[in-house]
């Protein structure tokens, strides 16, 4: 990422797209390790599409359990507080 002499970051459109993508992945419960691996593979190019799909499909399989646990937690939290 480019910086100005004072250390201010200069975001390009692609930087903002990656911030949105990683934010979405994090909200979906993906680990920083998996996000980092996905980004590293994406930077290597189209030859890594199959591996990136494996990463995304693995998270898709994990997501329902993660969401269920989150719903149980939030339900117990709101029940205890009312």
GROMACS .gro file of C-alpha atoms in nm:
model
   82
    1UNK     CA    1   0.000   0.000   0.000
    2UNK     CA    2   0.136   0.336  -0.099
    3UNK     CA    3   0.203   0.598   0.167
    4UNK     CA    4   0.252   0.973   0.153
    5UNK     CA    5   0.568   1.118   0.309
    6UNK     CA    6   0.382   1.180   0.638
    7UNK     CA    7   0.288   0.811   0.659
    8UNK     CA    8  -0.070   0.860   0.543
    9UNK     CA    9  -0.195   0.555   0.354
   10UNK     CA   10  -0.309   0.601  -0.004
   11UNK     CA   11  -0.582   0.349  -0.081
   12UNK     CA   12  -0.639   0.239  -0.438
   13UNK     CA   13  -0.970   0.096  -0.558
   14UNK     CA   14  -0.829  -0.256  -0.538
   15UNK     CA   15  -0.723  -0.195  -0.176
   16UNK     CA   16  -1.079  -0.096  -0.087
   17UNK     CA   17  -1.216  -0.403  -0.264
   18UNK     CA   18  -0.985  -0.628  -0.060
   19UNK     CA   19  -1.090  -0.454   0.261
   20UNK     CA   20  -1.454  -0.525   0.176
   21UNK     CA   21  -1.382  -0.888   0.087
   22UNK     CA   22  -1.181  -0.954   0.402
   23UNK     CA   23  -1.444  -0.780   0.614
   24UNK     CA   24  -1.711  -1.007   0.469
   25UNK     CA   25  -1.496  -1.315   0.529
   26UNK     CA   26  -1.434  -1.212   0.890
   27UNK     CA   27  -1.806  -1.153   0.948
   28UNK     CA   28  -1.867  -1.504   0.813
   29UNK     CA   29  -1.643  -1.638   1.088
   30UNK     CA   30  -1.340  -1.712   0.872
   31UNK     CA   31  -1.013  -1.720   1.062
   32UNK     CA   32  -0.740  -1.466   0.995
   33UNK     CA   33  -0.518  -1.758   0.892
   34UNK     CA   34  -0.767  -1.869   0.625
   35UNK     CA   35  -0.824  -1.513   0.506
   36UNK     CA   36  -0.450  -1.463   0.474
   37UNK     CA   37  -0.415  -1.790   0.283
   38UNK     CA   38  -0.698  -1.690   0.048
   39UNK     CA   39  -0.538  -1.351  -0.023
   40UNK     CA   40  -0.195  -1.504  -0.081
   41UNK     CA   41  -0.344  -1.750  -0.328
   42UNK     CA   42  -0.543  -1.477  -0.505
   43UNK     CA   43  -0.227  -1.271  -0.549
   44UNK     CA   44  -0.065  -1.568  -0.724
   45UNK     CA   45  -0.325  -1.553  -0.998
   46UNK     CA   46  -0.586  -1.761  -1.172
   47UNK     CA   47  -0.389  -2.085  -1.132
   48UNK     CA   48  -0.504  -2.087  -0.767
   49UNK     CA   49  -0.879  -2.059  -0.829
   50UNK     CA   50  -0.939  -2.425  -0.740
   51UNK     CA   51  -0.759  -2.388  -0.406
   52UNK     CA   52  -0.946  -2.067  -0.328
   53UNK     CA   53  -1.275  -2.243  -0.398
   54UNK     CA   54  -1.174  -2.515  -0.152
   55UNK     CA   55  -1.114  -2.247   0.113
   56UNK     CA   56  -1.453  -2.085   0.045
   57UNK     CA   57  -1.642  -2.417   0.036
   58UNK     CA   58  -1.479  -2.524   0.363
   59UNK     CA   59  -1.600  -2.203   0.525
   60UNK     CA   60  -1.946  -2.254   0.379
   61UNK     CA   61  -1.959  -2.592   0.555
   62UNK     CA   62  -1.846  -2.438   0.886
   63UNK     CA   63  -2.078  -2.138   0.868
   64UNK     CA   64  -2.408  -2.306   0.972
   65UNK     CA   65  -2.252  -2.439   1.293
   66UNK     CA   66  -2.091  -2.105   1.365
   67UNK     CA   67  -2.421  -1.927   1.303
   68UNK     CA   68  -2.609  -2.172   1.522
   69UNK     CA   69  -2.366  -2.122   1.810
   70UNK     CA   70  -2.392  -1.747   1.767
   71UNK     CA   71  -2.773  -1.762   1.777
   72UNK     CA   72  -2.767  -1.976   2.094
   73UNK     CA   73  -2.526  -1.735   2.259
   74UNK     CA   74  -2.722  -1.425   2.165
   75UNK     CA   75  -3.054  -1.586   2.267
   76UNK     CA   76  -2.917  -1.673   2.611
   77UNK     CA   77  -2.764  -1.328   2.645
   78UNK     CA   78  -3.090  -1.147   2.564
   79UNK     CA   79  -3.294  -1.387   2.782
   80UNK     CA   80  -3.070  -1.328   3.081
   81UNK     CA   81  -3.087  -0.951   3.040
   82UNK     CA   82  -3.467  -0.913   3.016
   0.00000   0.00000   0.00000
